[in-house]
Amino acid sequence: MAYVIAADDCVNCAACEGECPVDAISEKDDARFIDADLCTSCGACADVCPTECITEA
């Protein structure tokens, strides 16, 4: 399962984007967005998120 970002809790710090090994994370509407088709569910993004707003879908 892919990971998702709770946009309301995202502070747009981009820590997750830098950790994603498959570049599945991009910016959308002043928050980060995970492309489920690219996400490999490795969890690297969730591990570095300071607001813990990234969870498995």
Backbone as ProteinMPNN parsed JSONL, in Angstrom:
{"seq_chain_A": "MAYVIAADDCVNCAACEGECPVDAISEKDDARFIDADLCTSCGACADVCPTECITEA", "coords_chain_A": {"N_chain_A": [[0.826, -1.19, 0.0], [0.434, 2.219, -0.713], [1.797, 5.25, 0.697], [0.252, 8.107, 2.28], [-0.207, 11.667, 2.562], [-1.398, 13.762, 5.052], [-2.794, 16.552, 4.165], [-3.7, 18.783, 5.618], [-2.147, 18.744, 7.88], [0.42, 18.906, 7.0], [3.422, 20.733, 6.893], [4.845, 21.553, 4.792], [7.63, 21.193, 4.643], [9.346, 19.675, 3.14], [11.023, 17.573, 3.844], [10.346, 14.909, 3.512], [10.255, 14.608, 0.743], [12.92, 14.763, -0.029], [13.869, 12.372, 0.967], [12.629, 10.307, -0.379], [13.197, 7.49, -2.298], [12.297, 6.977, -4.863], [11.34, 9.241, -5.991], [8.59, 9.932, -5.609], [7.212, 11.945, -4.422], [5.815, 15.16, -4.513], [5.14, 18.718, -4.752], [1.942, 20.106, -4.116], [-0.653, 22.319, -4.13], [0.382, 23.889, -1.921], [1.294, 21.91, -0.192], [2.728, 18.647, 0.345], [2.531, 15.82, -1.861], [1.938, 12.397, -2.46], [2.582, 10.257, -5.067], [0.747, 7.565, -5.709], [1.124, 5.59, -7.61], [3.828, 5.518, -8.0], [4.944, 5.164, -5.499], [6.671, 2.964, -3.342], [6.142, 2.044, -0.869], [8.114, 2.119, 1.121], [8.475, 3.603, 3.417], [10.292, 5.576, 4.119], [9.72, 8.288, 3.907], [7.757, 8.734, 5.887], [9.269, 8.21, 8.142], [10.898, 10.464, 8.425], [9.212, 12.623, 8.69], [8.375, 15.542, 10.381], [5.927, 16.235, 11.489], [4.496, 13.969, 11.595], [2.549, 13.325, 9.685], [2.333, 11.536, 7.649], [1.099, 8.542, 6.537], [0.299, 5.022, 6.075], [-1.817, 4.199, 3.387]], "CA_chain_A": [[0.0, 0.0, 0.0], [1.154, 3.488, -0.786], [1.646, 6.179, 1.808], [-0.476, 9.338, 1.975], [0.116, 12.802, 3.413], [-2.552, 14.544, 5.496], [-2.453, 17.907, 3.714], [-3.996, 19.767, 6.663], [-1.089, 18.701, 8.887], [1.713, 19.088, 6.335], [3.985, 22.08, 7.014], [5.56, 21.781, 3.544], [9.065, 21.317, 4.922], [10.006, 18.914, 2.073], [11.915, 16.534, 4.357], [9.931, 13.643, 2.913], [10.603, 14.603, -0.683], [14.344, 14.478, -0.131], [14.146, 10.994, 1.384], [11.959, 9.328, -1.238], [14.151, 6.931, -3.258], [11.718, 6.853, -6.199], [10.815, 10.565, -6.361], [7.134, 9.851, -5.688], [6.62, 13.056, -3.679], [5.922, 16.473, -5.14], [4.329, 19.751, -4.101], [0.631, 20.347, -4.718], [-1.503, 23.17, -3.283], [1.107, 24.267, -0.697], [1.559, 20.739, 0.634], [3.362, 17.568, -0.419], [1.613, 14.812, -2.37], [2.618, 11.158, -2.829], [2.013, 9.57, -6.23], [0.553, 6.168, -5.319], [1.631, 4.708, -8.664], [5.287, 5.45, -7.883], [5.317, 4.828, -4.123], [7.005, 1.555, -3.102], [5.789, 1.792, 0.533], [9.318, 1.857, 1.913], [8.321, 4.279, 4.699], [11.347, 6.561, 4.376], [9.09, 9.601, 4.063], [7.103, 8.774, 7.199], [10.309, 8.215, 9.164], [11.503, 11.787, 8.599], [8.192, 13.673, 8.783], [8.361, 16.121, 11.724], [4.562, 16.359, 12.013], [3.923, 12.622, 11.564], [1.311, 13.376, 8.892], [2.414, 10.564, 6.561], [0.668, 7.225, 7.0], [-0.062, 4.088, 5.018], [-3.206, 4.379, 2.924]], "C_chain_A": [[0.868, 1.251, 0.0], [0.92, 4.306, 0.479], [0.881, 7.408, 1.335], [-0.066, 10.409, 2.979], [-1.17, 13.533, 3.763], [-2.229, 16.01, 5.227], [-2.69, 18.961, 4.794], [-2.897, 19.84, 7.715], [0.303, 18.938, 8.31], [2.168, 20.542, 6.454], [4.865, 22.422, 5.814], [7.065, 21.97, 3.732], [9.928, 20.604, 3.88], [10.999, 17.871, 2.563], [11.616, 15.193, 3.702], [10.387, 13.529, 1.457], [12.067, 14.246, -0.885], [14.715, 13.047, 0.213], [13.574, 9.94, 0.451], [12.919, 8.8, -2.316], [13.618, 6.826, -4.686], [11.077, 8.153, -6.683], [9.297, 10.569, -6.552], [6.433, 11.036, -5.032], [6.876, 14.372, -4.391], [5.028, 17.453, -4.387], [3.03, 19.953, -4.868], [-0.2, 21.155, -3.725], [-0.874, 23.47, -1.924], [1.276, 23.119, 0.293], [2.23, 19.694, -0.254], [2.32, 16.515, -0.752], [2.421, 13.593, -2.785], [1.873, 10.502, -3.989], [1.946, 8.076, -5.908], [1.087, 5.186, -6.355], [3.144, 4.54, -8.586], [5.751, 4.956, -6.518], [5.554, 3.326, -3.973], [6.734, 1.144, -1.656], [7.005, 1.473, 1.404], [9.262, 2.527, 3.285], [9.365, 5.322, 5.021], [10.766, 7.943, 4.625], [8.47, 9.751, 5.45], [8.13, 8.862, 8.324], [10.877, 9.603, 9.433], [10.495, 12.916, 8.778], [8.104, 14.232, 10.204], [6.96, 16.256, 12.328], [3.822, 15.027, 12.018], [2.598, 12.57, 10.793], [1.321, 12.399, 7.724], [2.109, 9.174, 7.117], [0.405, 6.323, 5.808], [-1.53, 4.274, 4.671], [-4.058, 3.182, 3.306]], "O_chain_A": [[1.912, 1.301, 0.65], [-0.033, 4.076, 1.224], [0.86, 7.718, 0.144], [0.363, 10.107, 4.092], [-1.947, 13.885, 2.876], [-1.477, 16.633, 5.976], [-1.944, 19.937, 4.871], [-2.726, 20.869, 8.369], [1.259, 19.147, 9.057], [1.411, 21.467, 6.159], [5.547, 23.447, 5.808], [7.689, 22.797, 3.067], [11.116, 20.901, 3.755], [11.755, 17.329, 1.756], [12.529, 14.434, 3.378], [10.844, 12.475, 1.015], [12.41, 13.51, -1.81], [15.766, 12.56, -0.205], [14.002, 8.787, 0.493], [13.399, 9.569, -3.148], [14.39, 6.609, -5.62], [10.351, 8.156, -7.677], [8.782, 11.129, -7.52], [5.207, 11.133, -5.073], [7.994, 14.664, -4.815], [4.262, 17.066, -3.504], [3.013, 19.969, -6.099], [-0.423, 20.712, -2.599], [-1.527, 23.321, -0.891], [1.388, 23.352, 1.497], [2.287, 19.855, -1.473], [1.346, 16.337, -0.021], [3.48, 13.734, -3.397], [0.676, 10.229, -3.896], [2.976, 7.405, -5.845], [1.464, 4.067, -6.008], [3.684, 3.536, -9.05], [6.837, 4.389, -6.4], [4.743, 2.515, -4.42], [7.059, 0.026, -1.258], [6.924, 0.651, 2.317], [9.925, 2.076, 4.219], [9.329, 5.906, 6.105], [11.271, 8.688, 5.465], [8.642, 10.779, 6.105], [7.888, 9.512, 9.341], [11.295, 9.89, 10.554], [10.893, 14.06, 8.998], [7.795, 13.492, 11.138], [6.821, 16.378, 13.545], [2.654, 14.963, 12.402], [1.659, 11.877, 11.184], [0.414, 12.426, 6.892], [2.769, 8.697, 8.039], [0.299, 6.789, 4.674], [-2.373, 4.478, 5.545], [-5.251, 3.151, 3.002]]}, "name": "protein", "num_of_chains": 1, "seq": "MAYVIAADDCVNCAACEGECPVDAISEKDDARFIDADLCTSCGACADVCPTECITEA"}
